[in-house]
mmCIF file of N, CA and C in Angstrom:
data_model
loop_
_atom_site.group_PDB
_atom_site.id
_atom_site.type_symbol
_atom_site.label_atom_id
_atom_site.label_comp_id
_atom_site.label_asym_id
_atom_site.label_seq_id
_atom_site.Cartn_x
_atom_site.Cartn_y
_atom_site.Cartn_z
ATOM 1 N N UNK A 1 99.625 98.088 92.101
ATOM 2 C CA UNK A 1 100.570 97.828 93.160
ATOM 3 C C UNK A 1 100.931 99.193 93.706
ATOM 4 N N UNK A 2 100.777 99.337 95.002
ATOM 5 C CA UNK A 2 101.338 100.944 95.548
ATOM 6 C C UNK A 2 102.722 100.779 95.865
ATOM 7 N N UNK A 3 103.331 101.867 96.402
ATOM 8 C CA UNK A 3 104.951 101.849 96.729
ATOM 9 C C UNK A 3 104.818 102.807 98.027
ATOM 10 N N UNK A 4 105.593 102.227 99.003
ATOM 11 C CA UNK A 4 105.985 102.972 100.158
ATOM 12 C C UNK A 4 107.595 103.273 99.986
ATOM 13 N N UNK A 5 107.665 104.621 99.840
ATOM 14 C CA UNK A 5 109.234 105.076 99.619
ATOM 15 C C UNK A 5 109.446 105.572 101.093
ATOM 16 N N UNK A 6 110.577 104.804 101.715
ATOM 17 C CA UNK A 6 110.901 105.272 103.096
ATOM 18 C C UNK A 6 112.319 105.541 103.089
ATOM 19 N N UNK A 7 112.741 106.768 103.340
ATOM 20 C CA UNK A 7 114.116 107.251 103.541
ATOM 21 C C UNK A 7 114.790 106.675 102.387
ATOM 22 N N UNK A 8 115.965 105.847 102.525
ATOM 23 C CA UNK A 8 116.820 105.533 101.388
ATOM 24 C C UNK A 8 116.515 103.865 101.202
ATOM 25 N N UNK A 9 115.558 103.398 101.828
ATOM 26 C CA UNK A 9 115.363 101.971 101.505
ATOM 27 C C UNK A 9 115.129 101.611 100.050
ATOM 28 N N UNK A 10 116.129 100.703 99.528
ATOM 29 C CA UNK A 10 115.900 100.446 98.239
ATOM 30 C C UNK A 10 115.853 98.906 98.183
ATOM 31 N N UNK A 11 115.062 98.033 97.422
ATOM 32 C CA UNK A 11 114.213 98.877 96.494
ATOM 33 C C UNK A 11 112.972 99.509 97.406
ATOM 34 N N UNK A 12 112.127 100.247 96.667
ATOM 35 C CA UNK A 12 110.916 100.696 97.468
ATOM 36 C C UNK A 12 110.024 99.483 97.823
ATOM 37 N N UNK A 13 109.252 99.741 98.863
ATOM 38 C CA UNK A 13 108.411 98.645 99.451
ATOM 39 C C UNK A 13 107.137 98.690 98.663
ATOM 40 N N UNK A 14 106.786 97.459 98.078
ATOM 41 C CA UNK A 14 105.444 97.246 97.191
ATOM 42 C C UNK A 14 104.594 96.726 97.955
ATOM 43 N N UNK A 15 103.249 97.447 98.136
ATOM 44 C CA UNK A 15 102.125 97.184 99.036
ATOM 45 C C UNK A 15 100.973 97.436 98.111
ATOM 46 N N UNK A 16 100.177 96.303 98.119
ATOM 47 C CA UNK A 16 98.771 96.514 97.250
ATOM 48 C C UNK A 16 98.152 97.965 97.758
ATOM 49 N N UNK A 17 97.470 98.602 96.590
ATOM 50 C CA UNK A 17 97.020 99.846 96.763
ATOM 51 C C UNK A 17 96.051 99.814 97.902
ATOM 52 N N UNK A 18 95.099 99.052 98.117
ATOM 53 C CA UNK A 18 94.018 99.033 99.055
ATOM 54 C C UNK A 18 94.553 99.000 100.433
ATOM 55 N N UNK A 19 95.577 97.929 100.657
ATOM 56 C CA UNK A 19 96.244 98.002 102.071
ATOM 57 C C UNK A 19 97.066 99.152 102.234
ATOM 58 N N UNK A 20 97.797 99.862 101.392
ATOM 59 C CA UNK A 20 98.576 100.836 101.576
ATOM 60 C C UNK A 20 97.876 101.989 101.869
ATOM 61 N N UNK A 21 96.537 102.174 101.329
ATOM 62 C CA UNK A 21 95.589 103.384 101.644
ATOM 63 C C UNK A 21 95.200 103.202 103.064
ATOM 64 N N UNK A 22 95.051 102.096 103.759
ATOM 65 C CA UNK A 22 94.642 101.967 105.124
ATOM 66 C C UNK A 22 95.798 102.119 105.893
ATOM 67 N N UNK A 23 97.019 101.562 105.497
ATOM 68 C CA UNK A 23 98.231 101.762 106.342
ATOM 69 C C UNK A 23 98.691 103.168 106.398
ATOM 70 N N UNK A 24 98.329 103.994 105.404
ATOM 71 C CA UNK A 24 98.637 105.258 105.195
ATOM 72 C C UNK A 24 97.931 106.099 106.307
ATOM 73 N N UNK A 25 96.589 106.007 106.561
ATOM 74 C CA UNK A 25 95.894 106.679 107.432
ATOM 75 C C UNK A 25 96.519 106.298 108.935
ATOM 76 N N UNK A 26 96.824 105.081 109.169
ATOM 77 C CA UNK A 26 97.197 104.676 110.532
ATOM 78 C C UNK A 26 98.470 105.227 110.740
ATOM 79 N N UNK A 27 99.417 105.211 109.670
ATOM 80 C CA UNK A 27 100.838 105.866 109.876
ATOM 81 C C UNK A 27 100.906 107.453 109.993
ATOM 82 N N UNK A 28 99.924 107.991 109.310
ATOM 83 C CA UNK A 28 99.837 109.511 109.404
ATOM 84 C C UNK A 28 99.363 109.960 110.706
ATOM 85 N N UNK A 29 98.416 109.126 111.375
ATOM 86 C CA UNK A 29 97.927 109.434 112.619
ATOM 87 C C UNK A 29 99.032 109.437 113.736
ATOM 88 N N UNK A 30 99.747 108.277 113.531
ATOM 89 C CA UNK A 30 100.896 108.024 114.420
ATOM 90 C C UNK A 30 101.900 109.109 114.496
ATOM 91 N N UNK A 31 102.527 109.410 113.259
ATOM 92 C CA UNK A 31 103.395 110.216 112.922
ATOM 93 C C UNK A 31 102.967 111.803 113.466
ATOM 94 N N UNK A 32 101.656 112.242 113.024
ATOM 95 C CA UNK A 32 101.096 113.343 113.433
ATOM 96 C C UNK A 32 101.552 113.609 114.802
ATOM 97 N N UNK A 33 101.183 112.577 115.720
ATOM 98 C CA UNK A 33 101.342 112.724 117.250
ATOM 99 C C UNK A 33 102.951 112.584 117.489
ATOM 100 N N UNK A 34 103.853 112.709 116.624
ATOM 101 C CA UNK A 34 105.129 112.510 116.773
ATOM 102 C C UNK A 34 105.539 111.040 117.533
ATOM 103 N N UNK A 35 104.915 110.066 117.047
ATOM 104 C CA UNK A 35 105.305 108.801 117.717
ATOM 105 C C UNK A 35 106.073 107.805 116.723
ATOM 106 N N UNK A 36 106.992 107.320 117.194
ATOM 107 C CA UNK A 36 107.894 106.384 116.403
ATOM 108 C C UNK A 36 107.248 104.890 116.611
ATOM 109 N N UNK A 37 107.301 103.954 115.533
ATOM 110 C CA UNK A 37 106.786 102.489 115.724
ATOM 111 C C UNK A 37 107.305 101.748 114.565
ATOM 112 N N UNK A 38 106.892 100.612 114.728
ATOM 113 C CA UNK A 38 107.334 99.646 113.689
ATOM 114 C C UNK A 38 106.371 99.125 112.694
ATOM 115 N N UNK A 39 106.595 98.857 111.590
ATOM 116 C CA UNK A 39 105.749 98.044 110.658
ATOM 117 C C UNK A 39 106.319 97.015 110.165
ATOM 118 N N UNK A 40 105.614 95.848 110.042
ATOM 119 C CA UNK A 40 106.042 94.397 109.686
ATOM 120 C C UNK A 40 104.967 93.966 108.598
ATOM 121 N N UNK A 41 105.554 93.189 107.745
ATOM 122 C CA UNK A 41 104.681 92.471 106.703
ATOM 123 C C UNK A 41 105.548 91.363 106.199
ATOM 124 N N UNK A 42 104.650 90.500 105.571
ATOM 125 C CA UNK A 42 105.249 89.116 105.036
ATOM 126 C C UNK A 42 105.371 89.415 103.420
ATOM 127 N N UNK A 43 106.458 89.007 103.010
ATOM 128 C CA UNK A 43 106.716 89.198 101.579
ATOM 129 C C UNK A 43 105.755 88.209 100.755
ATOM 130 N N UNK A 44 105.552 88.772 99.410
ATOM 131 C CA UNK A 44 104.666 88.006 98.729
ATOM 132 C C UNK A 44 105.258 86.860 98.244
ATOM 133 N N UNK A 45 104.555 85.840 97.810
ATOM 134 C CA UNK A 45 105.340 84.494 97.156
ATOM 135 C C UNK A 45 106.089 84.833 96.018
ATOM 136 N N UNK A 46 107.414 84.369 95.756
ATOM 137 C CA UNK A 46 108.002 84.553 94.712
ATOM 138 C C UNK A 46 109.202 85.623 95.224
ATOM 139 N N UNK A 47 109.038 86.416 96.133
ATOM 140 C CA UNK A 47 109.975 87.487 96.698
ATOM 141 C C UNK A 47 110.953 86.977 97.737
ATOM 142 N N UNK A 48 112.161 87.326 97.634
ATOM 143 C CA UNK A 48 113.204 87.259 98.483
ATOM 144 C C UNK A 48 112.948 87.336 99.925
ATOM 145 N N UNK A 49 113.359 86.438 100.809
ATOM 146 C CA UNK A 49 113.058 86.639 102.348
ATOM 147 C C UNK A 49 111.710 86.388 102.667
ATOM 148 N N UNK A 50 111.362 86.164 103.883
ATOM 149 C CA UNK A 50 110.018 85.779 104.199
ATOM 150 C C UNK A 50 109.130 87.135 105.010
ATOM 151 N N UNK A 51 109.936 88.096 105.595
ATOM 152 C CA UNK A 51 109.123 89.142 105.940
ATOM 153 C C UNK A 51 110.170 90.385 106.373
ATOM 154 N N UNK A 52 109.608 91.535 106.438
ATOM 155 C CA UNK A 52 110.423 92.715 106.685
ATOM 156 C C UNK A 52 109.859 93.672 107.786
ATOM 157 N N UNK A 53 110.619 94.370 108.500
ATOM 158 C CA UNK A 53 110.189 95.375 109.486
ATOM 159 C C UNK A 53 110.865 96.522 109.423
ATOM 160 N N UNK A 54 110.302 97.715 109.350
ATOM 161 C CA UNK A 54 110.853 99.010 109.290
ATOM 162 C C UNK A 54 110.424 99.795 110.467
ATOM 163 N N UNK A 55 111.368 100.773 111.045
ATOM 164 C CA UNK A 55 111.217 101.707 112.131
ATOM 165 C C UNK A 55 110.671 102.956 111.643
ATOM 166 N N UNK A 56 109.496 103.419 111.913
ATOM 167 C CA UNK A 56 109.149 104.710 111.306
ATOM 168 C C UNK A 56 109.231 105.714 112.466
ATOM 169 N N UNK A 57 109.717 106.994 111.948
ATOM 170 C CA UNK A 57 109.978 107.964 112.845
ATOM 171 C C UNK A 57 109.662 109.285 111.990
ATOM 172 N N UNK A 58 109.050 110.121 112.907
ATOM 173 C CA UNK A 58 108.588 111.530 112.062
ATOM 174 C C UNK A 58 109.535 112.124 111.317
ATOM 175 N N UNK A 59 110.886 112.094 111.803
ATOM 176 C CA UNK A 59 111.935 112.837 111.125
ATOM 177 C C UNK A 59 112.443 111.976 109.698
ATOM 178 N N UNK A 60 112.128 110.986 109.386
ATOM 179 C CA UNK A 60 112.607 110.277 108.373
ATOM 180 C C UNK A 60 111.527 110.375 107.140
ATOM 181 N N UNK A 61 112.038 110.887 105.927
ATOM 182 C CA UNK A 61 110.963 111.023 104.636
ATOM 183 C C UNK A 61 110.145 109.736 104.411
ATOM 184 N N UNK A 62 109.141 110.059 104.014
ATOM 185 C CA UNK A 62 108.029 108.961 103.900
ATOM 186 C C UNK A 62 107.043 109.352 102.558
ATOM 187 N N UNK A 63 107.004 108.790 101.617
ATOM 188 C CA UNK A 63 105.971 109.048 100.489
ATOM 189 C C UNK A 63 105.241 107.677 99.942
ATOM 190 N N UNK A 64 104.005 108.033 99.957
ATOM 191 C CA UNK A 64 103.152 106.854 99.545
ATOM 192 C C UNK A 64 102.722 107.047 98.102
ATOM 193 N N UNK A 65 102.743 106.054 97.021
ATOM 194 C CA UNK A 65 102.722 106.331 95.724
ATOM 195 C C UNK A 65 101.643 105.053 95.513
ATOM 196 N N UNK A 66 100.499 105.675 94.803
ATOM 197 C CA UNK A 66 99.448 104.721 94.437
ATOM 198 C C UNK A 66 99.127 104.613 92.858
ATOM 199 N N UNK A 67 98.831 103.353 92.492
ATOM 200 C CA UNK A 67 98.759 103.106 91.182
ATOM 201 C C UNK A 67 97.306 103.572 90.672
ATOM 202 N N UNK A 68 96.307 103.424 91.583
ATOM 203 C CA UNK A 68 94.900 103.943 91.174
ATOM 204 C C UNK A 68 94.843 105.329 91.669
ATOM 205 N N UNK A 69 94.106 106.167 90.664
ATOM 206 C CA UNK A 69 94.028 107.605 90.895
ATOM 207 C C UNK A 69 93.115 107.959 92.097
ATOM 208 N N UNK A 70 92.071 107.250 92.403
ATOM 209 C CA UNK A 70 91.011 107.345 93.342
ATOM 210 C C UNK A 70 91.203 106.467 94.559
ATOM 211 N N UNK A 71 91.190 107.110 95.724
ATOM 212 C CA UNK A 71 91.216 106.440 97.151
ATOM 213 C C UNK A 71 89.937 105.502 97.197
ATOM 214 N N UNK A 72 90.269 104.480 97.759
ATOM 215 C CA UNK A 72 89.070 103.448 98.019
ATOM 216 C C UNK A 72 88.492 103.833 99.258
ATOM 217 N N UNK A 73 87.346 103.290 99.469
ATOM 218 C CA UNK A 73 86.414 103.564 100.509
ATOM 219 C C UNK A 73 87.245 102.643 101.671
ATOM 220 N N UNK A 74 87.284 103.065 102.801
ATOM 221 C CA UNK A 74 88.130 102.479 103.821
ATOM 222 C C UNK A 74 87.316 101.558 104.722
ATOM 223 N N UNK A 75 87.832 100.401 105.199
ATOM 224 C CA UNK A 75 87.339 99.374 105.891
ATOM 225 C C UNK A 75 87.437 99.797 107.343
ATOM 226 N N UNK A 76 86.445 100.204 108.123
ATOM 227 C CA UNK A 76 86.894 100.796 109.424
ATOM 228 C C UNK A 76 87.320 99.765 110.365
ATOM 229 N N UNK A 77 86.797 98.425 110.118
ATOM 230 C CA UNK A 77 87.450 97.423 111.080
ATOM 231 C C UNK A 77 88.648 97.005 110.696
ATOM 232 N N UNK A 78 89.244 97.008 109.537
ATOM 233 C CA UNK A 78 90.587 96.863 109.260
ATOM 234 C C UNK A 78 91.541 98.217 109.750
ATOM 235 N N UNK A 79 91.015 99.237 109.692
ATOM 236 C CA UNK A 79 91.799 100.250 110.377
ATOM 237 C C UNK A 79 91.875 100.299 111.755
ATOM 238 N N UNK A 80 90.680 99.847 112.507
ATOM 239 C CA UNK A 80 90.783 99.879 113.929
ATOM 240 C C UNK A 80 91.816 98.574 114.215
ATOM 241 N N UNK A 81 92.012 97.548 113.561
ATOM 242 C CA UNK A 81 93.011 96.486 113.887
ATOM 243 C C UNK A 81 94.325 97.043 113.774
ATOM 244 N N UNK A 82 94.570 97.808 112.563
ATOM 245 C CA UNK A 82 95.808 98.257 112.327
ATOM 246 C C UNK A 82 96.301 99.194 113.438
ATOM 247 N N UNK A 83 95.297 100.238 113.893
ATOM 248 C CA UNK A 83 95.523 101.081 114.821
ATOM 249 C C UNK A 83 95.836 100.474 116.214
ATOM 250 N N UNK A 84 95.196 99.453 116.600
ATOM 251 C CA UNK A 84 95.422 98.751 117.748
ATOM 252 C C UNK A 84 96.752 98.014 117.876
ATOM 253 N N UNK A 85 97.148 97.507 116.392
ATOM 254 C CA UNK A 85 98.353 96.855 116.416
ATOM 255 C C UNK A 85 99.786 98.084 116.343
ATOM 256 N N UNK A 86 99.360 99.099 115.983
ATOM 257 C CA UNK A 86 100.151 100.144 116.061
ATOM 258 C C UNK A 86 100.580 100.566 117.286
ATOM 259 N N UNK A 87 99.813 100.428 118.328
ATOM 260 C CA UNK A 87 100.013 100.549 119.659
ATOM 261 C C UNK A 87 100.528 99.755 120.589
ATOM 262 N N UNK A 88 100.779 98.584 119.898
ATOM 263 C CA UNK A 88 101.325 97.326 120.609
ATOM 264 C C UNK A 88 102.788 97.424 120.587
ATOM 265 N N UNK A 89 103.454 96.399 121.406
ATOM 266 C CA UNK A 89 104.799 96.537 121.626
ATOM 267 C C UNK A 89 105.632 96.238 120.267
ATOM 268 N N UNK A 90 104.999 95.159 119.365
ATOM 269 C CA UNK A 90 105.649 94.921 118.142
ATOM 270 C C UNK A 90 105.418 95.767 116.921
ATOM 271 N N UNK A 91 104.334 96.861 117.081
ATOM 272 C CA UNK A 91 104.070 97.799 115.970
ATOM 273 C C UNK A 91 103.016 97.342 115.180
ATOM 274 N N UNK A 92 102.754 97.838 113.961
ATOM 275 C CA UNK A 92 101.779 97.606 113.020
ATOM 276 C C UNK A 92 102.278 96.217 112.197
ATOM 277 N N UNK A 93 101.358 95.102 112.308
ATOM 278 C CA UNK A 93 101.505 94.036 111.556
ATOM 279 C C UNK A 93 100.615 94.033 110.485
ATOM 280 N N UNK A 94 101.020 94.201 109.024
ATOM 281 C CA UNK A 94 100.159 94.189 107.798
ATOM 282 C C UNK A 94 99.486 92.874 107.760
ATOM 283 N N UNK A 95 98.275 92.731 107.919
ATOM 284 C CA UNK A 95 97.503 91.522 107.770
ATOM 285 C C UNK A 95 96.498 91.538 106.532
ATOM 286 N N UNK A 96 95.803 90.578 106.256
ATOM 287 C CA UNK A 96 94.856 90.546 105.225
ATOM 288 C C UNK A 96 93.727 91.071 105.817
ATOM 289 N N UNK A 97 92.802 91.957 104.742
ATOM 290 C CA UNK A 97 91.747 92.745 105.121
ATOM 291 C C UNK A 97 90.582 91.740 105.698
ATOM 292 N N UNK A 98 90.125 92.258 106.806
ATOM 293 C CA UNK A 98 88.987 91.578 107.242
ATOM 294 C C UNK A 98 87.464 92.211 106.686
ATOM 295 N N UNK A 99 86.637 91.226 106.256
ATOM 296 C CA UNK A 99 85.410 91.641 105.544
ATOM 297 C C UNK A 99 84.365 91.266 106.423
ATOM 298 N N UNK A 100 83.426 92.136 106.759
ATOM 299 C CA UNK A 100 82.272 91.733 107.419
ATOM 300 C C UNK A 100 81.502 90.780 106.632
ATOM 301 N N UNK A 101 80.913 89.893 107.194
ATOM 302 C CA UNK A 101 80.162 88.969 106.358
ATOM 303 C C UNK A 101 79.571 87.764 107.228
#
């Protein structure tokens, strides 16, 4: 399980390593261009609340922590879907991975 540490948000945001690896690529591309945007996700079963949204801004500290030492091979289709949602009015909505098949 990976962790997204965003400013002073407590507790840190837990996101599965593979999803966080993909999310990191899209977030860094947006922040590199100086763009602010939202990221939303559903809470896993057993966690309080149903969903969360954070507003990402280049001026706010952000750290990605991964449990796995090696980065996974990235799914270009999933990356494209995240990038498209990042440019939409509601921002990135973290969804399940789409697998070609």
